[in-house]
XYZ file of C-alpha atoms in Angstrom:
692
model
C -13.351 22.412 23.553
C -15.975 21.336 20.992
C -15.098 19.924 17.625
C -17.109 19.810 14.412
C -16.808 16.096 13.642
C -17.995 16.451 10.047
C -14.532 17.627 9.029
C -13.053 14.310 10.168
C -15.025 12.021 7.854
C -12.123 11.771 5.407
C -9.686 11.055 8.236
C -11.979 8.262 9.480
C -12.261 6.771 5.987
C -8.477 6.731 5.589
C -7.895 5.304 9.054
C -10.600 2.649 8.642
C -9.090 1.522 5.349
C -5.668 1.225 6.979
C -7.143 -0.719 9.906
C -8.926 -3.132 7.557
C -5.698 -3.745 5.640
C -3.806 -4.325 8.892
C -6.550 -6.657 10.134
C -6.304 -8.748 6.966
C -2.519 -8.913 7.240
C -2.695 -10.114 10.836
C -5.395 -12.687 10.077
C -3.402 -14.216 7.247
C -0.315 -14.459 9.467
C -2.094 -16.186 12.385
C -0.909 -19.626 13.452
C -4.133 -21.575 14.043
C -2.366 -24.039 16.324
C -0.963 -21.323 18.614
C -2.257 -17.831 17.739
C -0.273 -15.041 19.351
C -2.113 -13.150 22.066
C -0.785 -9.796 20.842
C -1.933 -10.504 17.284
C -5.416 -11.416 18.488
C -5.537 -8.270 20.599
C -4.398 -6.174 17.635
C -7.147 -7.649 15.434
C -9.685 -6.950 18.166
C -8.453 -3.362 18.570
C -8.771 -2.777 14.828
C -12.394 -3.959 14.846
C -13.103 -1.955 17.998
C -11.611 1.239 16.549
C -13.623 0.891 13.346
C -16.777 0.326 15.385
C -16.096 3.376 17.511
C -15.458 5.629 14.535
C -18.437 4.302 12.578
C -20.728 4.878 15.550
C -19.391 8.397 16.055
C -20.164 9.310 12.451
C -23.549 7.580 12.446
C -22.562 4.743 10.070
C -24.880 2.230 11.720
C -24.493 -0.454 9.042
C -20.763 -0.724 9.805
C -21.415 -0.548 13.549
C -23.788 -3.532 13.389
C -21.239 -5.723 11.607
C -18.281 -4.705 13.771
C -20.298 -5.223 16.965
C -20.939 -8.900 16.139
C -17.369 -9.280 14.863
C -15.946 -7.729 18.026
C -17.960 -10.046 20.277
C -16.652 -13.156 18.534
C -13.076 -11.840 18.524
C -13.367 -11.048 22.223
C -14.248 -14.641 23.075
C -11.386 -16.020 21.039
C -8.775 -13.681 22.477
C -9.951 -14.567 26.011
C -9.573 -18.268 25.292
C -13.289 -19.032 25.597
C -13.201 -20.771 22.225
C -10.394 -22.064 20.027
C -9.478 -20.268 16.826
C -10.242 -22.310 13.693
C -9.841 -21.799 9.958
C -13.610 -21.293 9.842
C -13.203 -18.268 12.106
C -10.431 -16.826 9.936
C -12.560 -17.265 6.805
C -15.452 -15.513 8.516
C -13.238 -12.637 9.695
C -11.841 -12.180 6.180
C -15.375 -12.183 4.773
C -16.313 -9.556 7.373
C -13.318 -7.479 6.292
C -14.548 -7.605 2.680
C -18.037 -6.542 3.723
C -16.737 -3.669 5.848
C -14.560 -2.502 2.943
C -17.618 -2.611 0.683
C -19.638 -0.589 3.193
C -16.765 1.871 3.610
C -16.584 2.369 -0.169
C -20.330 2.864 -0.187
C -20.112 5.733 2.290
C -16.933 7.149 0.801
C -17.544 6.874 -2.948
C -21.219 5.989 -3.232
C -20.369 2.473 -4.435
C -23.070 -0.191 -4.450
C -23.405 -2.308 -1.286
C -24.623 -5.913 -1.504
C -27.008 -6.016 1.457
C -27.532 -9.765 1.086
C -23.782 -10.317 1.469
C -23.776 -8.094 4.567
C -26.653 -10.059 6.092
C -24.944 -13.378 5.285
C -21.738 -12.307 7.022
C -23.612 -11.097 10.118
C -25.472 -14.399 10.351
C -22.210 -16.323 9.911
C -20.516 -14.367 12.710
C -23.521 -14.742 15.012
C -23.686 -18.479 14.356
C -20.008 -18.911 15.148
C -20.357 -16.796 18.271
C -23.219 -18.969 19.548
C -21.682 -22.247 18.438
C -19.715 -22.848 21.647
C -21.561 -20.419 23.888
C -22.768 -21.498 27.329
C -24.890 -19.797 29.939
C -21.762 -18.831 31.868
C -20.095 -17.384 28.828
C -23.243 -15.482 27.904
C -23.524 -13.907 31.358
C -19.851 -12.911 31.240
C -19.930 -11.466 27.729
C -18.737 -8.026 28.886
C -16.118 -9.105 31.438
C -13.727 -6.484 32.765
C -10.469 -5.968 30.854
C -8.779 -5.478 34.223
C -8.954 -9.198 35.012
C -11.754 -8.934 37.651
C -14.541 -10.498 35.592
C -18.081 -9.860 36.832
C -17.371 -6.640 38.759
C -18.803 -3.461 37.285
C -17.261 -0.028 37.536
C -19.003 3.305 37.288
C -17.363 6.404 35.816
C -18.626 9.964 35.642
C -17.387 11.992 32.680
C -17.765 15.775 32.862
C -17.586 16.999 29.271
C -16.416 20.373 27.953
C -18.858 22.538 26.012
C -19.925 20.580 22.954
C -22.619 20.649 20.313
C -25.704 18.639 21.196
C -25.256 16.203 18.316
C -21.666 15.567 19.387
C -22.820 14.793 22.934
C -25.496 12.441 21.643
C -23.025 10.721 19.325
C -20.578 10.192 22.190
C -23.312 8.915 24.501
C -24.531 6.502 21.823
C -21.025 5.116 21.311
C -20.359 4.772 25.042
C -23.712 3.020 25.262
C -22.151 0.118 23.396
C -19.826 -0.387 26.388
C -22.486 -0.394 29.089
C -25.342 1.572 30.693
C -25.179 5.299 30.042
C -27.006 8.210 31.645
C -26.758 11.796 30.351
C -26.930 14.621 32.916
C -27.054 18.395 32.160
C -24.849 20.588 34.364
C -25.665 24.059 35.657
C -23.109 25.835 33.457
C -24.551 24.460 30.212
C -22.155 21.544 29.971
C -23.091 17.881 30.300
C -21.889 14.838 32.218
C -22.136 11.207 31.190
C -22.269 8.408 33.734
C -21.370 4.965 32.421
C -21.648 1.624 34.211
C -19.467 -0.865 32.400
C -17.231 -3.901 32.570
C -14.918 -2.293 30.022
C -11.574 -0.758 30.866
C -10.855 2.936 31.290
C -8.573 2.690 28.239
C -11.564 1.714 26.092
C -13.632 4.613 27.431
C -10.865 7.134 26.775
C -10.316 5.703 23.284
C -14.001 6.158 22.425
C -14.042 9.719 23.762
C -10.989 10.595 21.694
C -13.016 10.165 18.507
C -15.168 13.180 19.457
C -13.306 15.320 21.970
C -9.794 15.763 23.322
C -9.546 13.323 26.254
C -7.503 15.876 28.210
C -10.573 18.155 28.297
C -12.725 15.558 30.075
C -12.845 15.271 33.865
C -13.300 11.595 34.767
C -13.957 10.321 38.292
C -14.835 6.847 39.489
C -17.938 6.609 41.665
C -19.651 3.730 43.484
C -21.793 1.498 41.296
C -25.522 2.280 41.747
C -26.963 -1.030 42.879
C -30.395 -0.293 41.418
C -28.789 -0.504 37.995
C -27.185 -3.893 38.597
C -30.179 -6.194 38.660
C -30.367 -9.687 40.099
C -28.176 -11.251 37.394
C -25.231 -9.011 38.230
C -25.579 -9.666 41.955
C -25.799 -13.414 41.447
C -22.735 -13.285 39.197
C -20.814 -11.224 41.749
C -21.544 -13.715 44.541
C -19.407 -16.214 42.633
C -16.348 -14.119 43.541
C -17.075 -14.465 47.264
C -18.416 -10.963 47.777
C -21.459 -12.209 49.745
C -23.488 -15.282 50.509
C -25.921 -16.672 47.935
C -29.027 -14.556 47.469
C -32.061 -15.917 49.300
C -34.853 -17.047 47.024
C -37.099 -14.128 46.242
C -34.724 -11.625 47.854
C -35.412 -8.057 46.674
C -32.935 -6.432 44.384
C -32.737 -2.829 45.549
C -30.200 -0.532 47.113
C -31.133 -1.249 50.712
C -30.997 -5.012 50.266
C -27.767 -4.854 48.296
C -26.026 -2.872 51.024
C -26.592 -5.866 53.230
C -24.683 -7.943 50.749
C -21.731 -5.591 50.948
C -21.945 -4.751 47.238
C -22.533 -1.013 47.468
C -18.856 -0.205 48.036
C -16.043 1.434 46.077
C -14.255 -0.873 43.683
C -11.075 -0.898 45.773
C -12.922 -2.322 48.802
C -14.559 -5.014 46.704
C -11.159 -5.999 45.301
C -9.762 -6.195 48.807
C -12.682 -8.323 49.976
C -12.060 -10.660 47.048
C -8.410 -11.045 48.041
C -7.157 -9.234 44.960
C -4.372 -6.699 44.738
C -5.629 -3.289 45.650
C -5.669 -0.712 42.908
C -4.160 2.759 43.392
C -6.465 5.598 44.247
C -9.027 5.710 41.452
C -8.696 9.441 40.800
C -4.916 9.094 40.465
C -5.378 6.091 38.214
C -7.762 7.976 35.953
C -5.465 10.989 35.873
C -2.567 8.751 34.897
C -4.639 7.196 32.117
C -5.539 10.614 30.716
C -1.937 11.808 30.983
C -0.823 8.695 29.157
C -3.362 9.246 26.396
C -2.324 12.869 26.068
C 1.377 11.946 26.089
C 0.786 9.408 23.344
C -0.861 12.028 21.203
C 1.880 14.536 21.909
C 4.664 12.030 21.350
C 3.115 10.942 18.107
C 2.893 14.503 16.948
C 6.435 15.266 18.039
C 7.968 12.193 16.425
C 6.149 11.979 13.104
C 4.233 15.267 12.802
C 2.314 13.477 10.085
C -0.584 15.111 8.306
C -2.783 13.886 5.472
C -2.298 15.939 2.333
C -4.113 15.451 -0.971
C -2.071 14.185 -3.901
C -3.121 17.242 -5.901
C -1.354 19.553 -3.462
C 1.794 17.425 -3.559
C 1.742 17.437 -7.371
C 1.335 21.206 -7.359
C 4.334 21.526 -5.054
C 6.403 19.253 -7.297
C 5.469 21.314 -10.353
C 6.586 24.494 -8.573
C 9.873 22.844 -7.609
C 10.293 21.842 -11.237
C 9.893 25.464 -12.289
C 12.427 26.449 -9.630
C 14.909 23.885 -10.999
C 14.470 25.340 -14.496
C 14.954 28.893 -13.198
C 18.075 27.841 -11.295
C 19.461 26.240 -14.482
C 18.835 29.485 -16.353
C 20.671 31.502 -13.697
C 23.581 29.046 -13.702
C 23.849 29.211 -17.484
C 23.883 33.020 -17.445
C 26.463 32.984 -14.659
C 28.826 30.806 -16.696
C 29.532 33.770 -18.969
C 30.670 36.016 -16.079
C 34.289 36.688 -15.151
C 34.986 34.489 -12.084
C 37.463 37.052 -10.690
C 35.074 40.001 -10.882
C 31.974 38.112 -9.780
C 33.404 35.615 -7.311
C 30.793 36.240 -4.609
C 27.896 36.104 -7.079
C 29.132 32.838 -8.582
C 29.565 31.416 -5.080
C 25.954 32.310 -4.340
C 24.812 30.663 -7.577
C 26.683 27.491 -6.596
C 25.007 27.537 -3.203
C 21.627 28.054 -4.881
C 22.322 25.045 -7.105
C 23.062 22.827 -4.090
C 20.042 24.068 -2.159
C 17.759 23.600 -5.156
C 18.988 20.017 -5.605
C 18.421 19.257 -1.894
C 14.970 20.864 -1.981
C 14.086 18.937 -5.104
C 15.092 15.606 -3.541
C 13.229 16.420 -0.317
C 10.021 17.298 -2.154
C 10.269 14.262 -4.414
C 10.572 12.058 -1.339
C 7.078 13.185 -0.300
C 5.635 11.200 -3.189
C 7.704 8.138 -2.365
C 5.776 5.268 -0.789
C 6.971 1.874 0.476
C 6.293 -1.132 -1.729
C 4.449 -2.630 1.228
C 1.515 -0.546 -0.034
C 1.437 -2.973 -2.989
C 2.752 -6.141 -1.364
C 0.110 -6.101 1.382
C -2.596 -6.743 -1.215
C -1.284 -10.133 -2.265
C -1.292 -12.504 0.759
C -5.097 -12.644 0.731
C -5.219 -13.097 -3.048
C -2.595 -15.863 -2.934
C -4.476 -17.648 -0.155
C -7.852 -17.511 -1.922
C -6.544 -18.404 -5.388
C -4.424 -21.306 -4.124
C -7.435 -22.718 -2.280
C -9.587 -22.307 -5.392
C -7.077 -24.176 -7.572
C -6.406 -26.867 -4.971
C -2.758 -25.876 -4.571
C -0.568 -25.141 -1.577
C 1.500 -21.966 -1.776
C 3.863 -20.331 0.705
C 4.036 -16.613 -0.059
C 7.273 -14.812 0.839
C 8.040 -11.091 0.394
C 11.192 -9.053 0.828
C 12.085 -5.413 0.338
C 8.641 -4.145 1.307
C 10.262 -0.996 2.721
C 11.754 -0.116 -0.698
C 10.233 3.164 -1.851
C 8.774 4.075 -5.224
C 6.960 7.124 -6.559
C 3.250 7.069 -5.665
C 2.218 7.478 -9.293
C 4.212 4.401 -10.284
C 3.040 2.385 -7.282
C -0.578 2.849 -8.288
C 0.180 1.798 -11.857
C 2.298 -1.238 -10.905
C -0.519 -2.925 -8.945
C -2.371 -4.373 -11.953
C 0.721 -5.784 -13.736
C 1.959 -7.401 -10.517
C -1.495 -8.811 -9.815
C -1.508 -10.577 -13.168
C 2.036 -11.895 -12.721
C 1.240 -13.296 -9.270
C -1.945 -14.964 -10.518
C -0.027 -16.329 -13.495
C 2.653 -17.858 -11.232
C 0.045 -19.607 -9.097
C -2.026 -20.830 -12.042
C 0.678 -21.771 -14.571
C 3.884 -21.921 -12.552
C 3.301 -23.798 -9.292
C 2.251 -27.414 -9.752
C -0.448 -29.374 -7.941
C 0.696 -30.923 -4.619
C 0.706 -34.483 -6.005
C 2.775 -33.437 -9.029
C 5.297 -31.677 -6.800
C 5.646 -34.676 -4.517
C 6.191 -36.957 -7.520
C 8.961 -34.623 -8.718
C 10.676 -34.744 -5.330
C 9.604 -31.248 -4.323
C 7.864 -29.991 -1.203
C 4.091 -30.280 -1.343
C 3.682 -26.516 -1.001
C 5.129 -24.305 -3.707
C 6.920 -21.082 -2.883
C 6.069 -17.729 -4.436
C 8.473 -14.838 -3.889
C 7.756 -11.143 -4.346
C 10.706 -8.818 -3.821
C 11.767 -5.220 -4.449
C 15.209 -3.640 -4.369
C 17.077 -0.580 -5.575
C 19.592 -1.043 -8.365
C 21.225 2.195 -9.402
C 18.557 4.720 -10.304
C 15.913 2.031 -10.743
C 13.764 -0.185 -8.583
C 13.643 -3.857 -9.535
C 10.536 -5.870 -8.624
C 10.692 -9.643 -9.071
C 7.958 -12.274 -9.066
C 9.558 -15.700 -8.677
C 8.220 -19.217 -8.140
C 9.758 -22.679 -7.715
C 7.239 -24.284 -10.051
C 7.600 -26.183 -13.301
C 9.171 -23.355 -15.305
C 8.344 -22.330 -18.869
C 8.049 -25.063 -21.489
C 10.092 -23.992 -24.530
C 8.619 -26.583 -26.933
C 5.050 -25.825 -25.947
C 5.551 -22.055 -26.331
C 7.123 -22.472 -29.779
C 4.337 -24.799 -30.902
C 1.709 -22.332 -29.720
C 3.534 -19.460 -31.435
C 3.518 -21.336 -34.761
C -0.148 -22.206 -34.261
C -0.867 -18.477 -33.777
C 0.979 -17.637 -36.982
C 4.023 -16.023 -35.376
C 7.210 -16.127 -37.454
C 9.685 -17.957 -35.216
C 12.649 -20.260 -35.814
C 13.426 -23.404 -33.824
C 16.950 -22.224 -32.976
C 16.108 -18.857 -31.423
C 17.476 -18.188 -27.952
C 15.576 -18.990 -24.768
C 15.296 -15.292 -23.947
C 13.516 -14.682 -27.247
C 11.229 -17.666 -26.660
C 10.215 -16.336 -23.246
C 9.391 -12.961 -24.809
C 6.788 -14.710 -26.999
C 4.419 -15.025 -24.035
C 3.995 -11.238 -24.201
C 2.476 -11.463 -27.685
C -1.188 -10.341 -27.827
C -3.612 -13.253 -27.533
C -0.893 -15.717 -26.531
C -1.864 -18.428 -24.018
C -0.805 -22.037 -23.482
C -3.765 -22.841 -21.223
C -5.787 -25.855 -22.391
C -9.088 -24.489 -21.108
C -10.485 -21.055 -20.444
C -11.301 -20.368 -16.801
C -12.061 -17.285 -14.759
C -8.355 -17.277 -13.811
C -6.623 -17.569 -17.197
C -6.715 -18.958 -20.701
C -8.085 -16.074 -22.744
C -4.687 -14.868 -23.936
C -5.027 -11.408 -22.431
C -2.878 -10.090 -19.669
C 0.803 -10.634 -20.352
C 0.821 -8.318 -23.372
C -0.960 -5.698 -21.265
C 1.597 -6.225 -18.495
C 4.484 -5.465 -20.814
C 2.720 -2.534 -22.452
C 1.959 -0.955 -19.076
C 5.494 -1.472 -17.791
C 6.980 -0.006 -20.966
C 4.657 3.005 -20.685
C 6.166 3.666 -17.257
C 9.667 3.697 -18.714
C 10.371 0.218 -17.388
C 11.553 -3.103 -18.768
C 10.514 -6.737 -18.264
C 12.864 -9.723 -18.325
C 12.223 -13.442 -17.800
C 14.520 -16.152 -16.436
C 13.229 -19.712 -16.385
C 14.501 -23.276 -15.999
C 12.226 -26.222 -16.700
C 11.343 -28.008 -13.496
C 12.922 -25.357 -11.275
C 10.758 -22.280 -11.680
C 10.449 -18.857 -13.292
C 11.492 -15.330 -12.339
C 10.015 -12.222 -13.963
C 11.954 -9.012 -13.278
C 10.510 -5.537 -13.716
C 12.882 -2.564 -13.696
C 11.283 0.852 -13.170
C 12.634 4.384 -12.719
C 12.161 5.649 -9.165
C 10.040 8.542 -10.398
C 8.683 9.866 -13.672
C 8.638 13.518 -12.589
C 12.397 14.186 -12.698
C 15.063 12.086 -14.391
C 18.799 12.066 -14.962
C 19.429 12.617 -18.629
C 22.203 12.895 -21.199
C 21.965 15.841 -23.577
C 22.814 14.962 -27.169
C 22.971 17.175 -30.245
C 21.838 16.432 -33.785
C 22.208 19.370 -36.137
C 20.825 22.396 -34.287
C 18.559 20.311 -32.032
C 19.298 19.093 -28.488
C 17.553 15.954 -27.214
C 17.535 14.242 -23.818
C 18.380 10.535 -23.431
C 17.218 8.984 -20.105
C 20.492 7.998 -18.483
C 19.122 4.668 -17.261
C 19.102 3.317 -20.822
C 22.627 4.472 -21.701
C 25.347 1.802 -21.569
C 28.291 3.651 -23.103
C 29.256 6.022 -25.915
C 32.003 5.564 -28.513
C 33.316 6.696 -31.890
C 33.524 3.691 -34.214
C 36.177 3.065 -36.868
C 35.167 2.292 -40.475
C 35.818 -1.430 -40.015
C 33.115 -1.570 -37.299
C 30.336 -0.322 -39.603
C 28.506 -2.815 -41.846
C 25.850 -1.996 -44.449
C 23.309 -4.813 -44.884
C 21.208 -4.682 -48.030
C 17.613 -3.878 -47.153
C 18.359 -3.836 -43.430
C 20.331 -0.650 -42.838
C 23.562 -0.372 -40.903
C 25.050 -2.376 -38.061
C 27.826 -1.362 -35.698
C 30.222 -3.883 -34.153
C 30.826 -3.487 -30.418
C 33.281 -5.991 -28.921
C 32.421 -8.693 -31.446
C 28.630 -8.172 -31.359
C 26.764 -6.448 -34.172
C 24.020 -4.032 -33.101
C 21.452 -2.120 -35.174
C 22.581 1.464 -35.825
C 19.828 4.066 -35.462
C 20.476 7.369 -37.238
C 18.486 9.938 -35.258
C 18.650 12.540 -38.000
C 16.849 10.178 -40.384
C 14.068 9.388 -37.909
C 13.286 13.076 -37.243
C 14.305 14.365 -40.695
C 16.984 16.751 -39.395
C 19.984 18.139 -41.276
C 22.935 16.720 -39.277
C 26.523 17.873 -39.027
C 27.754 14.370 -39.822
C 26.330 11.574 -41.926
C 29.266 9.237 -41.327
C 29.065 7.452 -37.917
C 32.861 7.454 -37.735
C 32.802 11.270 -37.521
C 30.037 11.506 -34.940
C 29.224 9.644 -31.720
C 27.401 6.330 -31.231
C 25.552 5.924 -27.912
C 24.865 2.286 -26.958
C 21.349 1.890 -25.517
C 19.637 -1.103 -23.908
C 16.008 -1.868 -23.037
C 13.979 -5.089 -22.794
C 17.238 -7.027 -23.075
C 17.904 -5.580 -26.528
C 20.686 -3.199 -27.477
C 21.226 -0.758 -30.293
C 23.545 2.105 -31.238
C 22.169 5.644 -31.588
C 24.126 7.796 -34.058
C 24.270 11.501 -33.029
C 26.522 14.467 -33.802
C 27.952 14.939 -30.308
C 27.306 14.759 -26.552
C 26.443 17.944 -24.656
C 26.505 16.723 -21.067
C 24.514 15.190 -18.196
C 21.837 16.963 -16.154
C 18.651 16.421 -14.210
C 15.581 17.418 -16.172
C 11.995 18.111 -15.158
C 9.678 15.965 -17.279
C 6.736 17.744 -18.883
C 3.877 15.761 -20.404
C 3.876 16.320 -24.163
C 0.505 14.701 -24.861
C -1.446 17.019 -22.563
C 0.135 20.088 -24.177
C 0.437 18.907 -27.793
C -0.096 15.320 -28.941
C 1.566 11.895 -28.988
C 4.785 11.876 -31.032
C 6.436 8.600 -32.013
C 9.895 8.239 -30.500
C 9.264 11.007 -27.932
C 8.220 10.348 -24.325
C 8.086 13.918 -23.019
C 9.745 17.320 -23.008
C 11.749 19.545 -20.697
C 12.920 23.155 -20.523
C 16.641 23.798 -20.712
C 18.646 26.421 -18.878
C 18.491 28.780 -21.849
C 14.696 28.603 -21.847
C 14.533 26.370 -24.911
C 12.409 23.228 -25.097
C 14.171 19.882 -25.474
C 12.396 16.621 -26.323
C 13.016 13.470 -24.265
C 13.609 10.400 -26.436
C 11.526 7.234 -26.049
C 14.342 4.690 -26.098
C 12.046 1.644 -26.209
C 10.279 3.002 -29.308
C 13.580 3.789 -31.020
C 14.929 0.291 -30.444
C 11.661 -1.269 -31.594
C 12.121 0.581 -34.884
C 15.283 -1.451 -35.481
C 13.954 -4.691 -34.052
C 13.995 -6.658 -37.265
C 17.762 -6.217 -37.458
C 18.298 -7.360 -33.897
C 16.049 -10.383 -34.417
C 18.030 -11.622 -37.412
C 21.317 -11.787 -35.443
C 23.087 -13.127 -38.513
C 26.631 -12.423 -37.377
């Protein structure tokens, strides 16, 4: 069975990117004093897989880097040299170069060839640093544990395109000596003499052809291909007496040394455990490889699907939800006695639609590990640059969030993490003087709370300095009072251009970043809160909706119009009594809720609508909260709760203040979704005064 490998470029790019990310994660977690053998093997396998794929697709620049990288990793995992921080730095630099090369092939991005050459030279220098003649001669030792003994395999290939055969032969050539042989029926066979394991050979073949379609047999090693060096190396295992000076190296002479024998006999002569019959062993290896592929397919059945197709599916489900709501609304007017079976079917349709909607939405959900995995390397590099020691701890990496939100949360979190390391965590000497551990701790966590996901960036550093922030705010011309609450002081750091850094560096000090963080979070329907204690640290919490495509909403009516309030912002609803309403000259109305006065927002005034009621005591007040601020929204009445499909208003019309989107109701009418944050900002001056 031949395969057109060109169609797998995208799959290789995706897999290589995942392998590079996994390689970085493993490198950062290594214990230099006692690195785990499995971790070292996993790092080696990642490099080996990338090399194999790059070679198969003719990406020689990546193959050259991974070949040198693989050689150095191989020595370390075999214990031929000790792992040092210098090695880890070099491996991380190699990962960066490979990512740059991958982006070059994938997106046409620029590749710094000088940086590539520098990394190759660094890896080669490290590889040769502790090399000896013995190590050099044993560079391709057998994975089976019998170092120095070659094995020869003959691979009969299925019918394949010539370029596929050549690509496979070239890749196998990296494992040993390869000879290509045409067969009578138009197929080809490849003979490979190698120290590598059968697992490695099968893994390489799997990049081009289904391993189950290859017939592999083990044959005696052709002595003519060994050369004197291999024979001299083999004599060290007691296979034969030392070679006489000037002895010929040919098949006839080698037979006298007892070397031209099947591998099993050589093992026996060396006093090693005999292997099972080679053909059975090979068959078992192929069965295992095939079973792994089948098991993987049976368990996960995973396929790579473009985001555009998923979005199209979600849009269609949204239309289905709207249609189902229309049917349900029409059905409500039917006589339940006369149309019992029809109404039962509509109820079943409603349940099925809800289940289908949740199932499809889950396709876009991704674990937060997709974001968290980017930070260990950044924390390591930035801490080293600033001369600090930081222990990075994450939790809740399996918590899922909509893919669209995950991509947009990366930049805000990146700035918050950098800010914690730069401004929050103190220098080691300062921490020791304060009675703290020399290394600061930085926490990144995610958890579900109701219909939201809460992401927290927390450090045990020096905390925010209230006096310094207030002084800087006054210097910047901000109107602040000395007696404002701590929560309000912390919010000042989100002001545009605000920075308490004494000097401007490439890390911070320009006063940009925190305002962008808050603006981006707010644009995603989220909120940001800060908790800080001087000398003990700071925690910044971000609350986000799980998805922006579908939300739970409360329908409210003002006059003849129906609006949707995102349910996540709704605290409660009530009908106030006259004593709870206060008119403040020049500041509008306030409503008292359990002893606290809140700004009262009259929706009919904002949108210039003729309401049913102008007196809040006759209508309904909905208490809303965002960014730690609360306000009352005055409406005529509540219609009910429902899930709504969010439609982008800007792409179909234009940006409207106080409106975040639109949806289609069951009767086919369009309802606008209120932007709660914008509405509360409109009454901010009242909340800031807090005169009661």
